[in-house]
Structures are given as structure tokens and as C-alpha cells.
Amino acid sequence: MDNLSLFLGSKGENKKLISELSKIALNSAIDSRIQYSGDEPSIFENNYFQSDNFKKSSELIKENTKLICNYIKDSTQFSSLRYQAHMIEDPLIPSFIGTIAGLYYNSNTCTPQVSCKSSFIENAFTNDLCSMVGYDTSKIPDYYNSIKTVSINEKVQREIETVYPHGHNTSGGSVSNIEACWSSYWVKFIPVAIKNALLNENDLIDSRELTITLNDCKTNKLLIECTNWELSNLNSDLSLKLPYQISLQCKLPIENVYEIIKRYHLCSLGSYKFFTNNQINQPIYLIPASAHYCFKKAICLVGLGSENIKQIKIEPNGRMNINEVKMIIKNCIENQIPIINIISILGSTQEYAVDNIDEIVSIRNQVRRDFNFNFEMHVDGAFGGYSLSCIRDNFQLKNPLDDQLLFPNNIENEDNNKNEIDSFDPELIISSYVKKQLHACKFVDSITLDGHKSGYLPFSNSTICYRNSKYKDIIALSSAYISSNRKNIPNCGVFGIEGSRPGHSSIAGYLTHSIIRPSKIGYGKLLKRCILNSKLFYISLLIKFDGNNCNNIKVVTIGNNPPRDVLNYLKTEIIDSNTGKIKSLHEIVSNKTLLQILSNYGADLNGVCFGFNFISPSTGELNNDYQKYQELNKMIIDRFDYSRGPEADLVFSHTFLNNSYGNEFISNFLETNELKINIPTYNKISIPLLRSSTMSPFISETSKGSYIDTILELLLKEITGFLFSIDKL
């Protein structure tokens, strides 16, 4: 697959292909309507399309369509190489076509009754993403195509014995993250609710001798004799299979068991009554200061408050401070404070950083074993989740359950592509640290993946994937009208926050995945380019704006900067000594040693968070006045803001970092950049920085070479123009 063919292009160069595919989608939808309608009478009379009424109406439709199309022409074009701001890019052509094709059917994945084929598509698409994460999808049961009838007891027994993943689509990463906070909150206290149900409900009397093993794998106790502290810290895999064990022992349908359990659960009692009745301390979430603001919304929405959030400070490289995590866990163990979930970020919105997921997994294993203490783990991979394709060998896309011949075998032979850029292993440009975090994702309980970011799909296309499918049981709050008589049809609609959800999102994702796989040979080819281009931009900033390059400008960065000798080596290997411009990407990727060294510097993923300081023309020294630094960067931010519209020659996003990042981060930033005077008080500090998300895979492969050189020259020109007025402040 030539990945360039998947893009429409910033000038619409690939319009012939997308036009042809759009016609295929329309004609197919019309054929479907003709076939489905059979001998139904038409709503149109024979001569209606020649009538004056139709002609007038159609002219109005055409005219207003032209008006709205002309109006939105002034929108920012995310396909443009000049757009280097937010985590958004031109969707791939197959995703456009999947969306268009799905829109003609207007399906709603709330229930199979109105989802048509999209329930099957969503099931296959989200399973594909679970495989990309590293979850074991081989154990997912296929009751739809089962040769023999599977009894209810057999299904329940399978749920007791097996852990397999589940995913479903949402409208965006915020919804996915909020659901993760909600579901982990409710899952954590299932065992406490079960204990109370066993003690009070005669229907469950046959399970009162139910014995469990605590996290230390040594202690066996009757569940009803466990303390509420012990039950609040069970491994979630055990917690989630307990209702199924009770179902078998008491000979009750699983839905009846959950109905009884929920009477004693916080979902019925409410948080205050539940914690008071059971004498459990208020639980907390651990969330890094770099996390998206949706997590604060989530904690409020589940009925807790800001005091239930412990915000983790950020290290100078943009990652969460793991030592602070350890200190908080220690305090929670000593004071019996439940931790519901520790959130890690796989690609933070501002710093493009990846948190220490592997260390948190290791810490959890240790405290389970040593202290019978447990917490859930969620990864916000809204931005960086698709980077998992860079470490994943190719695997087969599964067909929808109701059609085993939808797509032919789509596994490509990696050796067929001799292109140097396409053929180099994506892992070469990813640091060893980030690779560890990507491999650790298969151990977390849930993960958010935004297809409308690094999956190059249209909005709204986000997915939440659970390692254990039984997570969905406790949050299934459905009505009779959305149930299905054919219970083997996959139904993702009743699990989650949203009811109605568009089927075309899954169709767009599934069609795209059938063409470009979420593996090294598919998305890995796109995202390795983005990561490489981001690092080239990062290093080029350090080279061009080093304060000693005759331009009096010094770049300020959040990330891992190379020492001077390594930077000199990178300059030799990346910059053409004759032209002063970036060498061709073919020449750069042919040097595997260079790629491995380059992988360790810059941000963890494909973005750069940066600002600028300057050498004062009047003193010849690096500016040490924080106020002047702030004023200069505010001018740069205004100059490259999106609000300039179609006339914008370059667009960056921006951010302001504050004291929530912690004293270590703020002090390190000020000290590293020699800012010493006019520093505001700690609680009022607000550091302005630019953000550049490198979302265009081919920015270094244009017909005129690397567009990064053009960006650097424009930055130099504009910042130079600001320096005189800033120095006079």
C-alpha cells in the first residue's frame, strides 16, 4: 500500500479517486434502497421531477448549498503544511468514504434494532483496536456463529474462567476518559456490595460460603468475613467474576444477580450513604497535572469532588513525577484511603509526553503482593494511542461476525516495499523509554484511543477499550426498548455514557483499517514519519536558535535536549553544510545509527512545546527578565494564531503552564533559561509557550524538499522583528 495515495492533498490533487469512490458509495446505497423497497409504491408521482415545484425547490437547495459551502471555505485547512497547531490532520480518503457510505443508512448503534450492519462493524473495529493495544482478542467468544447452541450455564462458566477485552466507540476522548473514571469507580466497590447482599438476601443464600483469595495469593477467606478495606482492594478480575460465580451457585440469571447486588452498591445508594454505611474513607484518583481537563469533569460527574483528586506534579521532561505517586500510595495504604484509578497519559496535550506506565504497573504488582492493596489503571491515549501500531507486528483484520467473506486476506508482505523511508522499522525512531510504555499498555485496565487524532479519521471517532469485557456489566443501564431478541448480535449501545451514536464512525474506521492496518506496515509507516519529522523540527530549532547563530534568538523547549557534542553530531548528519537546509529524508533514514540517537531527544511523541528567549542587543547577554520573555512570546503567539484565517502563513497553537505543574518543573524552567528577575509569585506564574503538533507525515517529502526549512525561516524573520521593541521594555 502506497500511503500517499490515501490523502486528498492540500490542493485536492487526489480528487479523481475520492470522486470515483463517492459515486460507488452513492450508487451502492441507491441499489440497496431499490432492493429493500421491492414492490412498495414510490412517494414521487411519475412527472414530479419535471414539475415546477420540484425545480423551484431544487434550485433553493442548490443555492443554499453553494452559500454554506462558500461560507465554510474560509475555515482553517488542516491539510495545509502551514497548519502546525492542534492534534488534527486531514482524514484519510477511505475514512471519508466510510463516513459517506454510512450516512446514507443513518444507523444508530444504540441498539441492533436500528444499527443495521454497524453493530457488527463496530464490534469488529473495536476488537481490531484491542489487538493493537496488545489485549488478547483470541479468547473473545463468537456465539453468533457457534455451531452448537451454547447454554446459559456454559456462557457463565466461560465468563468465570476467561478474561477477554471489549471496546466500543464514543463521540470523543473526553467521553471515553469520563467513562473510564466512572466504570472503575463502580467496579472497585462491587465486592463490598456483594458482601452486604450475601448477608441480607435469601436468594443468595447458596453463596454465603463463597471463598476468595486476596491479592497476596496466600490468604483465603470467606467473602462475608472479609473487611470492607480488603474487599475494596481486590483485583478487579476477581471482583468482576464474583457475580458469575454467584449466578452458578444460586442458579440465578446473571442479570438477576446484578439487580440484587446493585441494591447495595453506590449506584443505588449514592456515594455518601454507601461510604458512610460501610465505614469506608472517601476514595481518590491520581491524575497528572498534564492531564486533559476532562478528568476533572469526570470526578465531578461521578458524584465526587475536587478533593477526591490528587494531582501529580510534572517533571521537567513533561512526565508525571513517579516518586510523588509512590508517596501518595504509601499514605493511602497507611490511612486506608482507597485509590480508584491512577491515570497515565500516552501523549499529553501540551508536552507530547508519555507517563511512566510500566513503573505504575510494577508498583501495582508490588502493593498487591505486599499489602493486599489495589487500584485500577487507565491510559489516556487519545493522542498517542495509535502509536502502538509502531511496535505491533501485522495481524489479520477480523470480518464482521455475520459475514466471513467481507474482505480477502489483507496481510501485506513487508519485504515487498523497497522504499527506504517506508521500510525502516518504526521502533528505530521511538526511544527505548517510550517503547517500554507502549508494551506496558496491555497490562492496564482501560485505554482511550482517538481515531480522529492520530488515526486520521473524521470526527467523532473515539474508542474506549477494556482489558476485561466484564467491566461493562456494572455500567449497563438499559431499557426494554433497546434490547434485542437475537441476543447473539453484538450490542455496544447499552454500555457507556452515550445512548445514540452514529454508525458511520465505525464504518469509517473499519474500512480504513481494512486498507491501512494498525501495525508497523500500516499506521506505523505514517506515524513514524510524524515522530521523525517532529524530532527534525525540534533539533532544527535548537540548531538555528541557539543564541550564538548571529540571530540573537534562543529557543526554549520542554523535552529532552541533547548535550552539546550530540547536538553537533546531529547537526552534521541532519543539516546540509552547503545549503544550511535539512537533508533529504531518504539520506537521513539511511543512517540507522542517527535514527537511534535521534529517538532519545525531543518530546516523547510527535510534537514540540517551545518558546523563545533572546540575547539583548544592548548588553550582549541572555535576557534574564521574565516579563520580557513573557511579552516576546505573547507577540509570537498572536502572530501565529489561527484567527488570521486563510491568510495565515503559519499556525501554531499555544499554552500557558502554571504552578499546578509543581515547584520542580517551574524552578527548572526558570533556571535552565536563566530567568531571574520580575518573576511573579508562585501561584500567579503563567509561562507562555507555543505548541506544534506534527501531524503531516509528508512534511519533509514535498516536491520542494522539507517544509520545515520554510517554517524556520518564517520564525526567524518574525521574531527578529519583535526583538527591538522587547529589548526597550
XYZ file of C-alpha atoms in Angstrom:
729
model
C 0.000 0.000 0.000
C 1.344 3.413 -1.027
C 0.243 5.538 1.939
C 0.468 8.777 -0.048
C -2.493 7.586 -2.132
C -4.675 7.685 0.996
C -4.608 11.507 1.192
C -6.717 14.004 -0.753
C -3.853 16.513 -0.637
C -3.648 20.140 0.469
C -4.620 21.217 -3.058
C -7.120 18.395 -3.634
C -4.739 16.690 -6.048
C -6.294 13.262 -5.443
C -9.849 14.417 -6.221
C -10.382 11.910 -9.031
C -10.057 8.937 -6.689
C -12.305 10.379 -3.996
C -14.905 11.342 -6.620
C -14.976 7.818 -8.000
C -15.279 6.299 -4.548
C -18.045 8.731 -3.565
C -20.049 7.621 -6.606
C -19.535 3.972 -5.635
C -20.918 4.714 -2.153
C -23.938 6.586 -3.521
C -24.785 4.007 -6.183
C -24.476 1.188 -3.660
C -26.852 2.948 -1.270
C -29.369 3.512 -4.079
C -29.140 -0.142 -5.132
C -29.785 -1.145 -1.526
C -32.898 1.038 -1.366
C -34.234 -0.397 -4.611
C -33.657 -3.946 -3.461
C -35.105 -3.360 0.013
C -38.212 -1.482 -1.126
C -39.282 -4.234 -3.518
C -42.784 -3.561 -4.817
C -43.500 -0.641 -2.468
C -45.184 2.296 -4.241
C -42.984 5.355 -4.834
C -43.642 8.550 -2.879
C -42.990 10.500 -6.094
C -45.533 10.771 -8.894
C -44.387 9.945 -12.422
C -43.833 13.534 -13.592
C -42.781 15.031 -10.279
C -39.156 15.710 -11.285
C -40.332 17.761 -14.264
C -42.752 19.830 -12.180
C -42.256 23.498 -11.326
C -42.456 22.734 -7.606
C -39.512 20.365 -7.803
C -37.480 22.727 -9.986
C -38.022 25.638 -7.568
C -37.224 23.508 -4.551
C -34.116 22.007 -6.114
C -32.834 25.462 -7.081
C -33.254 26.631 -3.483
C -31.393 23.560 -2.223
C -28.562 24.175 -4.713
C -28.334 27.876 -3.928
C -28.218 27.409 -0.170
C -25.720 24.593 -0.570
C -23.452 26.938 -2.516
C -23.879 29.619 0.152
C -22.910 27.347 3.032
C -20.016 25.838 1.060
C -18.709 29.307 0.233
C -19.066 30.327 3.870
C -17.041 27.427 5.248
C -14.345 27.925 2.588
C -12.787 30.423 4.986
C -12.125 27.655 7.513
C -8.625 26.673 8.537
C -7.423 23.857 6.290
C -5.863 21.179 8.472
C -4.461 19.557 5.334
C -2.154 22.544 4.849
C 1.526 22.212 5.691
C 1.226 25.660 7.240
C -1.015 24.246 9.965
C 1.236 23.001 12.769
C -1.022 23.571 15.754
C -3.503 21.115 17.218
C -3.647 17.314 17.076
C -5.701 17.212 13.902
C -4.962 16.363 10.298
C -6.694 15.690 7.002
C -8.628 12.392 7.331
C -7.666 9.554 5.011
C -9.747 9.035 1.870
C -11.140 5.647 2.994
C -12.402 7.286 6.182
C -14.232 9.936 4.158
C -15.825 7.233 2.020
C -16.740 5.064 5.001
C -18.432 8.080 6.574
C -20.313 8.942 3.386
C -21.351 5.333 2.809
C -22.586 5.010 6.389
C -24.501 8.299 6.332
C -26.853 7.006 3.637
C -28.106 4.391 6.120
C -28.304 6.766 9.130
C -27.703 3.904 11.529
C -27.687 4.290 15.302
C -25.564 1.876 17.312
C -27.671 2.439 20.412
C -29.329 -0.906 19.644
C -29.141 -3.562 16.912
C -32.758 -2.705 16.131
C -31.627 0.492 14.388
C -27.927 -0.121 13.850
C -28.342 -2.259 10.741
C -24.884 -3.627 9.957
C -22.992 -1.055 12.005
C -23.236 -3.081 15.249
C -21.281 -5.871 13.558
C -18.848 -3.324 12.121
C -18.298 -1.599 15.488
C -17.663 -4.934 17.155
C -15.022 -5.868 14.558
C -13.438 -2.400 14.524
C -13.054 -2.095 18.297
C -11.721 -5.669 18.537
C -9.097 -4.637 15.997
C -8.084 -1.742 18.232
C -7.936 -4.063 21.254
C -5.456 -6.184 19.293
C -3.379 -3.094 18.515
C -3.226 -2.295 22.240
C -1.961 -5.821 22.919
C -5.062 -7.210 24.620
C -5.684 -10.905 23.938
C -8.606 -10.975 21.470
C -8.192 -14.689 20.720
C -10.438 -15.525 23.674
C -13.392 -13.399 22.574
C -16.316 -15.818 22.176
C -18.240 -15.982 18.916
C -21.684 -17.081 19.986
C -23.201 -15.694 16.775
C -21.521 -18.316 14.577
C -21.334 -21.068 17.162
C -22.093 -24.469 15.580
C -23.868 -25.702 18.681
C -26.275 -23.923 20.967
C -24.390 -22.664 23.984
C -26.314 -22.895 27.233
C -26.570 -20.041 29.700
C -24.561 -22.022 32.240
C -21.807 -22.629 29.689
C -21.623 -18.891 28.988
C -21.491 -18.067 32.684
C -18.758 -20.651 33.249
C -16.757 -19.155 30.406
C -17.017 -15.697 31.983
C -15.685 -17.108 35.252
C -12.726 -18.798 33.591
C -11.802 -16.281 30.895
C -10.734 -12.652 30.617
C -11.106 -11.119 27.180
C -11.332 -7.495 26.012
C -14.203 -5.305 24.921
C -14.383 -1.924 23.253
C -16.946 0.490 21.940
C -16.956 3.809 20.164
C -17.718 7.184 21.715
C -18.005 10.682 20.293
C -14.643 11.791 21.662
C -11.752 11.214 24.019
C -13.389 13.206 26.803
C -16.370 10.832 26.838
C -14.072 7.792 26.776
C -11.994 9.124 29.669
C -15.051 10.051 31.720
C -16.456 6.562 31.189
C -13.164 5.025 32.372
C -13.343 7.033 35.606
C -16.987 6.070 36.082
C -16.630 2.356 35.338
C -13.528 1.881 37.513
C -15.306 3.661 40.387
C -18.284 1.315 40.213
C -16.180 -1.816 39.650
C -13.980 -1.139 42.682
C -16.825 -1.476 45.165
C -18.665 -4.468 43.682
C -17.241 -6.848 46.350
C -18.461 -4.636 49.216
C -21.956 -4.602 47.686
C -21.804 -8.396 47.260
C -20.900 -8.891 50.924
C -23.955 -6.903 52.028
C -26.166 -8.705 49.528
C -24.991 -12.125 50.746
C -25.725 -11.160 54.342
C -29.199 -9.822 53.603
C -30.693 -11.568 50.573
C -32.157 -15.054 50.893
C -31.964 -15.524 47.117
C -28.167 -15.593 47.503
C -28.033 -17.911 50.493
C -26.232 -20.635 48.487
C -23.229 -18.310 48.056
C -22.697 -17.371 51.686
C -19.799 -19.830 51.860
C -18.113 -18.207 48.854
C -14.349 -18.126 49.481
C -11.912 -15.733 47.821
C -8.134 -15.372 47.639
C -6.684 -11.959 48.406
C -4.074 -10.218 46.254
C -1.146 -11.744 48.120
C -2.193 -15.116 46.605
C -1.839 -16.649 50.094
C -4.812 -15.542 52.174
C -8.099 -17.406 51.643
C -11.203 -16.092 53.407
C -14.954 -16.326 53.268
C -16.082 -13.238 51.383
C -18.572 -12.313 54.107
C -15.750 -12.400 56.687
C -13.511 -10.019 54.750
C -13.207 -6.427 55.922
C -14.537 -3.710 53.661
C -10.948 -2.473 53.266
C -9.895 -5.892 51.961
C -12.896 -6.069 49.635
C -12.215 -2.547 48.310
C -8.775 -3.708 47.207
C -9.491 -6.921 45.364
C -8.038 -7.431 41.921
C -10.763 -6.276 39.512
C -10.589 -9.555 37.572
C -11.718 -11.336 40.740
C -14.313 -8.677 41.563
C -15.867 -8.945 38.122
C -16.222 -12.718 38.089
C -17.824 -12.908 41.545
C -21.355 -12.171 40.239
C -20.963 -15.036 37.746
C -19.863 -17.422 40.486
C -22.944 -16.437 42.460
C -25.077 -16.916 39.353
C -23.959 -20.548 39.081
C -24.150 -21.320 42.779
C -27.583 -19.759 43.274
C -28.935 -20.857 39.885
C -29.949 -17.307 39.016
C -29.569 -15.464 35.698
C -26.618 -13.075 35.814
C -28.884 -10.073 35.225
C -30.896 -11.036 38.341
C -27.702 -11.330 40.372
C -26.618 -7.852 39.312
C -30.060 -6.486 40.092
C -29.684 -7.739 43.675
C -26.063 -6.583 44.037
C -26.916 -3.085 42.840
C -29.349 -2.611 45.713
C -26.296 -2.422 47.972
C -23.980 -0.685 45.537
C -23.205 3.014 45.382
C -25.030 3.160 42.040
C -28.254 2.839 44.076
C -27.299 4.200 47.487
C -25.256 7.152 46.278
C -21.688 7.872 47.325
C -22.352 9.460 50.725
C -24.693 6.752 52.019
C -22.537 3.932 50.629
C -19.286 5.133 52.204
C -20.960 6.083 55.481
C -22.831 2.793 55.838
C -19.719 0.746 55.062
C -17.292 2.965 57.010
C -15.029 3.444 54.001
C -12.907 6.560 53.655
C -13.508 8.824 50.685
C -11.618 7.378 47.687
C -9.277 9.302 45.411
C -7.999 9.368 41.830
C -4.359 10.089 40.969
C -4.144 12.308 37.900
C -1.031 14.040 36.492
C -1.101 17.837 36.223
C -0.557 17.418 32.474
C -3.854 15.534 32.096
C -6.737 16.791 29.970
C -9.340 18.864 31.793
C -11.993 16.211 31.103
C -10.744 14.237 34.120
C -11.783 17.000 36.499
C -15.204 16.918 34.869
C -15.268 13.145 35.269
C -14.691 13.202 39.028
C -17.476 15.741 39.478
C -19.830 13.754 37.252
C -19.366 10.537 39.257
C -20.502 12.397 42.360
C -17.150 13.125 43.962
C -15.317 16.459 44.133
C -12.001 18.152 43.541
C -10.808 16.969 46.973
C -11.015 13.412 45.622
C -8.309 14.249 43.061
C -4.626 14.050 43.904
C -2.865 15.953 41.153
C 0.616 14.612 40.445
C 3.345 17.145 39.790
C 5.247 17.085 36.492
C 8.959 16.521 35.964
C 10.956 18.862 33.681
C 10.613 16.387 30.788
C 6.808 16.661 30.961
C 6.172 13.260 32.574
C 4.414 12.644 35.885
C 6.599 12.528 38.985
C 6.673 8.841 39.872
C 8.182 9.464 43.319
C 5.160 11.524 44.292
C 2.926 8.664 43.112
C 4.792 6.296 45.457
C 4.442 8.692 48.384
C 0.689 9.057 47.892
C 0.214 5.283 47.598
C 2.178 4.776 50.819
C -0.008 7.306 52.622
C -3.195 5.674 51.276
C -2.106 2.232 52.492
C -1.259 3.571 55.955
C -4.542 5.501 56.278
C -6.842 3.074 54.421
C -7.766 5.535 51.664
C -8.953 3.684 48.527
C -7.376 4.663 45.220
C -9.883 4.132 42.430
C -7.674 4.762 39.439
C -4.231 6.079 38.534
C -4.410 7.867 35.192
C -1.397 7.860 32.879
C -1.069 9.923 29.713
C 0.148 8.453 26.443
C 0.924 11.728 24.693
C -0.014 14.746 26.813
C -1.865 17.588 25.115
C 0.745 20.238 25.846
C 4.103 18.475 26.216
C 3.547 15.391 23.987
C 4.954 13.378 26.879
C 4.363 9.745 27.848
C 3.995 8.890 31.524
C 5.761 6.025 33.324
C 3.104 3.383 32.622
C 5.497 0.472 33.150
C 6.559 1.731 36.583
C 2.962 2.131 37.727
C 2.213 -1.426 36.563
C 5.213 -2.609 38.580
C 4.164 -0.604 41.647
C 0.670 -2.079 41.451
C 2.027 -5.618 41.293
C 4.165 -4.916 44.350
C 1.474 -3.358 46.544
C -0.962 -6.104 45.597
C 1.507 -8.730 46.744
C 2.865 -6.975 49.820
C -0.108 -5.002 51.156
C -3.236 -6.508 49.545
C -3.719 -3.038 48.044
C -5.097 -2.419 44.577
C -6.078 0.319 42.145
C -7.231 0.391 38.555
C -5.142 1.824 35.733
C -6.401 3.879 32.804
C -4.286 5.264 29.983
C -5.412 8.358 28.124
C -4.099 7.501 24.674
C -6.412 9.916 22.879
C -3.410 11.390 21.081
C -0.709 8.742 21.329
C -2.756 5.542 21.310
C -2.326 4.815 17.612
C 1.459 4.961 18.172
C 1.012 1.409 19.443
C 0.951 0.463 15.754
C 4.672 1.331 15.670
C 5.539 -1.654 17.889
C 2.889 -4.068 16.647
C 3.662 -6.713 14.044
C 0.944 -7.079 11.461
C -2.145 -9.132 12.261
C -5.281 -10.144 10.416
C -8.351 -7.910 10.446
C -11.349 -9.982 11.545
C -14.501 -9.846 9.467
C -17.856 -8.830 10.988
C -19.433 -11.827 12.669
C -22.280 -12.116 10.174
C -20.113 -12.145 7.025
C -16.944 -14.218 6.960
C -16.081 -13.237 3.370
C -16.273 -9.447 3.547
C -12.582 -8.810 2.961
C -9.914 -11.061 1.488
C -6.750 -11.764 3.459
C -5.194 -8.334 3.887
C -1.803 -9.127 5.378
C 0.877 -7.499 3.253
C 4.382 -8.804 2.778
C 6.644 -6.253 4.426
C 9.551 -7.234 2.179
C 7.699 -6.169 -0.952
C 8.307 -2.472 -0.300
C 11.849 -1.411 -1.137
C 11.292 2.296 -0.361
C 13.932 3.266 2.229
C 11.571 5.564 4.133
C 8.692 3.088 4.179
C 10.856 0.100 5.037
C 12.758 1.288 8.116
C 11.411 -0.150 11.368
C 9.249 2.411 13.255
C 10.871 1.283 16.510
C 14.144 2.897 15.391
C 12.752 6.412 15.854
C 10.949 5.668 19.138
C 13.002 5.937 22.318
C 13.579 2.845 24.435
C 11.658 4.579 27.225
C 8.550 5.123 25.070
C 8.720 1.561 23.723
C 8.570 0.269 27.300
C 5.447 2.324 27.930
C 3.784 1.120 24.732
C 4.463 -2.511 25.644
C 3.085 -1.902 29.149
C -0.302 -0.784 27.803
C -1.507 -4.372 27.505
C -1.493 -4.607 31.316
C -3.716 -1.585 32.018
C -7.443 -1.939 32.647
C -8.644 0.536 30.043
C -7.327 2.857 27.370
C -8.734 5.708 25.301
C -7.904 5.833 21.582
C -8.961 8.760 19.386
C -9.230 7.763 15.757
C -9.933 11.399 14.884
C -6.438 12.337 16.039
C -3.579 10.003 15.108
C -5.939 7.561 13.402
C -6.643 10.126 10.650
C -10.396 9.512 10.869
C -13.146 12.148 10.813
C -14.748 13.426 13.996
C -16.405 11.903 16.037
C -14.361 8.724 16.348
C -13.022 7.724 19.744
C -12.872 4.284 21.337
C -12.554 3.032 24.884
C -11.027 -0.431 25.164
C -11.252 -2.566 28.305
C -8.841 -5.383 29.057
C -11.672 -7.225 30.817
C -15.007 -7.183 28.989
C -16.902 -7.724 32.254
C -16.162 -4.086 33.127
C -19.234 -3.256 31.080
C -21.635 -5.296 33.238
C -21.914 -2.933 36.183
C -22.474 0.145 33.972
C -25.111 -1.456 31.740
C -28.223 0.596 32.424
C -30.619 -0.250 29.621
C -34.303 -0.049 28.801
C -36.546 -2.734 27.381
C -36.973 -0.870 24.103
C -33.266 -1.113 23.213
C -32.891 -4.814 23.897
C -32.589 -7.357 21.099
C -34.446 -10.618 20.716
C -31.431 -12.023 18.874
C -29.118 -11.998 21.855
C -26.069 -13.141 19.935
C -25.929 -9.934 17.911
C -23.066 -7.812 19.297
C -24.516 -4.786 21.068
C -22.241 -1.952 22.127
C -25.016 0.575 22.650
C -26.087 -0.079 26.243
C -22.575 0.056 27.673
C -21.359 3.554 28.266
C -22.428 7.148 28.696
C -23.976 7.835 25.316
C -27.153 6.274 24.014
C -27.471 7.215 20.369
C -24.196 7.026 18.467
C -23.643 7.262 14.696
C -22.883 4.009 12.926
C -20.901 5.762 10.212
C -17.998 6.395 12.630
C -17.324 2.683 12.971
C -17.775 2.112 9.236
C -15.195 4.840 8.531
C -12.733 3.273 10.969
C -13.267 -0.288 9.807
C -12.909 0.498 6.103
C -9.730 2.458 6.833
C -8.281 -0.369 8.936
C -9.023 -2.824 6.123
C -6.692 -0.791 3.896
C -4.072 0.536 6.303
C -3.504 -1.776 9.254
C -2.885 -0.554 12.846
C 0.537 -2.194 12.735
C 4.095 -1.425 11.696
C 3.339 -1.816 7.989
C 0.228 0.391 8.112
C -0.254 3.255 10.529
C 3.286 2.626 11.693
C 4.524 3.986 8.355
C 2.560 7.208 8.834
C 3.277 7.803 12.500
C 6.995 7.007 12.326
C 7.221 9.808 9.759
C 5.350 12.168 12.086
C 7.622 11.313 15.016
C 10.747 11.642 12.868
C 9.597 14.982 11.412
C 8.808 16.260 14.886
C 12.309 15.391 16.078
C 13.844 17.004 12.991
C 11.905 20.182 13.758
C 12.955 20.022 17.415
C 16.659 19.586 16.625
C 16.497 22.224 13.881
C 15.075 24.719 16.380
C 17.970 24.013 18.754
C 20.492 24.460 15.940
C 19.038 27.578 14.347
C 18.087 29.381 17.549
C 20.959 28.587 19.904
C 21.693 32.204 20.884
C 25.045 32.029 19.087
C 23.905 31.829 15.491
C 24.083 35.549 14.665
C 20.340 35.975 15.211
C 20.261 36.690 18.993
C 17.409 34.216 19.470
C 17.484 31.234 21.848
C 14.803 28.592 21.726
C 13.214 27.286 24.927
C 11.903 23.706 24.867
C 10.032 21.181 27.001
C 11.623 17.809 26.350
C 14.924 16.002 26.373
C 17.676 18.219 24.962
C 20.888 16.598 23.674
C 24.246 17.609 25.158
C 26.388 19.904 23.017
C 28.540 17.153 21.492
C 25.476 15.119 20.481
C 23.806 18.232 19.046
C 26.916 18.900 16.953
C 26.769 15.330 15.642
C 23.066 15.675 14.835
C 23.726 18.955 13.049
C 26.361 17.284 10.872
C 24.050 14.402 9.981
C 20.807 16.359 9.531
C 21.777 19.748 8.066
C 23.346 20.065 4.613
C 26.567 22.053 5.123
C 26.272 23.688 1.685
C 22.641 24.840 1.753
C 22.042 25.071 5.503
C 18.805 23.156 4.976
C 17.609 19.769 6.188
C 18.933 16.871 4.157
C 16.556 14.656 2.212
C 14.570 12.204 4.291
C 15.982 9.332 2.221
C 19.502 10.323 3.261
C 18.523 10.729 6.921
C 16.708 7.382 7.285
C 19.545 5.509 5.581
C 21.625 6.237 8.703
C 20.151 3.844 11.278
C 22.594 4.989 13.960
C 21.351 8.548 13.503
C 17.732 7.442 13.934
C 18.510 5.581 17.142
C 20.345 8.576 18.615
C 17.651 10.982 17.444
C 14.946 8.867 19.087
C 16.188 9.838 22.552
C 15.731 13.596 22.154
C 12.831 15.974 21.865
C 9.357 15.128 23.081
C 8.224 11.533 23.542
C 5.793 11.710 20.614
C 5.177 13.835 17.534
C 5.010 17.377 18.826
C 7.120 20.216 20.175
C 6.355 22.572 23.077
C 8.648 25.599 22.789
C 9.170 29.299 23.295
C 11.896 31.875 22.678
C 14.280 33.992 24.702
C 16.813 36.430 23.263
C 20.283 37.883 23.574
C 19.868 41.535 24.492
C 21.448 43.763 21.792
C 22.204 46.357 24.474
C 24.024 44.012 26.891
C 25.037 41.048 24.752
C 23.716 38.756 27.494
C 20.828 36.306 27.545
C 17.706 38.081 28.743
C 17.013 37.254 32.388
C 13.800 39.275 32.715
C 10.754 37.003 32.949
C 8.417 39.851 31.954
C 10.318 40.442 28.721
C 10.301 36.702 27.990
C 6.554 36.692 28.519
C 5.922 39.726 26.302
C 8.046 38.350 23.456
C 6.260 35.016 23.443
C 2.823 36.598 23.642
C 3.718 38.574 20.497
C 4.840 35.362 18.763
C 1.676 33.565 19.854
C -0.502 36.367 18.463
C 1.458 36.397 15.200
C 0.945 32.692 14.511
C -2.568 32.342 15.906
C -5.261 30.544 13.868
C -7.514 33.667 13.949
C -5.698 35.127 10.915
C -7.842 32.777 8.840
C -6.950 31.730 5.276
C -4.271 34.446 5.130
C -2.268 32.760 7.892
C 1.163 31.813 6.567
C 1.858 29.593 9.610
C -0.313 28.440 12.503
C 0.841 27.236 15.915
C -1.181 26.534 18.998
C -0.102 27.748 22.416
C -0.377 27.071 26.115
C 0.379 28.662 29.480
C 1.988 26.429 32.114
C 1.206 27.255 35.742
C 2.038 26.235 39.301
C -0.071 23.047 39.059
C 2.994 21.504 37.405
C 4.873 21.795 40.685
C 7.842 23.702 42.020
C 10.430 21.356 40.459
C 9.072 21.924 36.961
C 8.703 25.711 37.303
C 12.074 26.200 39.018
C 13.864 24.044 36.449
C 12.314 26.013 33.594
C 13.300 29.382 35.041
C 16.803 28.231 35.985
C 17.534 26.477 32.687
C 16.526 29.584 30.748
C 18.272 31.981 33.170
C 15.098 33.930 34.003
C 15.819 35.599 37.345
C 14.085 38.976 37.661
C 10.452 40.126 37.592
C 9.305 36.612 38.488
C 5.665 36.689 39.684
C 4.618 34.887 42.840
C 4.449 31.116 42.506
C 0.647 30.938 42.389
C 0.438 33.593 39.665
C 3.111 32.333 37.309
C 1.940 31.616 33.756
C 4.601 30.544 31.261
C 3.634 31.155 27.611
C 4.765 28.526 25.112
C 3.980 27.553 21.531
C 2.710 24.090 20.629
C 3.417 22.375 17.330
C 1.700 19.051 16.614
C 3.470 17.328 13.735
C 0.524 15.566 12.110
C 1.506 15.709 8.433
C 3.526 12.559 7.615
C 4.945 14.027 4.419
C 6.071 17.494 5.542
C 9.686 16.538 4.782
C 8.870 14.906 1.442
C 7.317 17.708 -0.592
C 8.167 18.413 -4.222
C 10.487 21.185 -2.945
C 12.119 19.354 -0.054
C 11.396 19.737 3.649
C 8.788 22.338 4.548
C 10.378 22.568 7.990
C 13.021 24.878 6.461
C 10.265 27.266 5.357
C 8.797 27.266 8.870
C 12.180 28.024 10.435
C 12.865 30.950 8.095
C 9.480 32.494 8.795
C 10.019 32.149 12.543
C 13.429 33.812 12.235
C 12.042 36.713 10.220
C 9.113 37.445 12.518
C 10.898 37.013 15.861
C 13.790 39.226 14.696
C 11.237 41.938 14.019
C 9.947 41.748 17.594
C 13.318 41.914 19.367
C 13.980 45.669 19.211
C 10.680 46.633 20.834
C 11.048 43.925 23.517
C 14.584 44.985 24.453
C 13.373 48.540 25.036
C 10.746 47.478 27.619
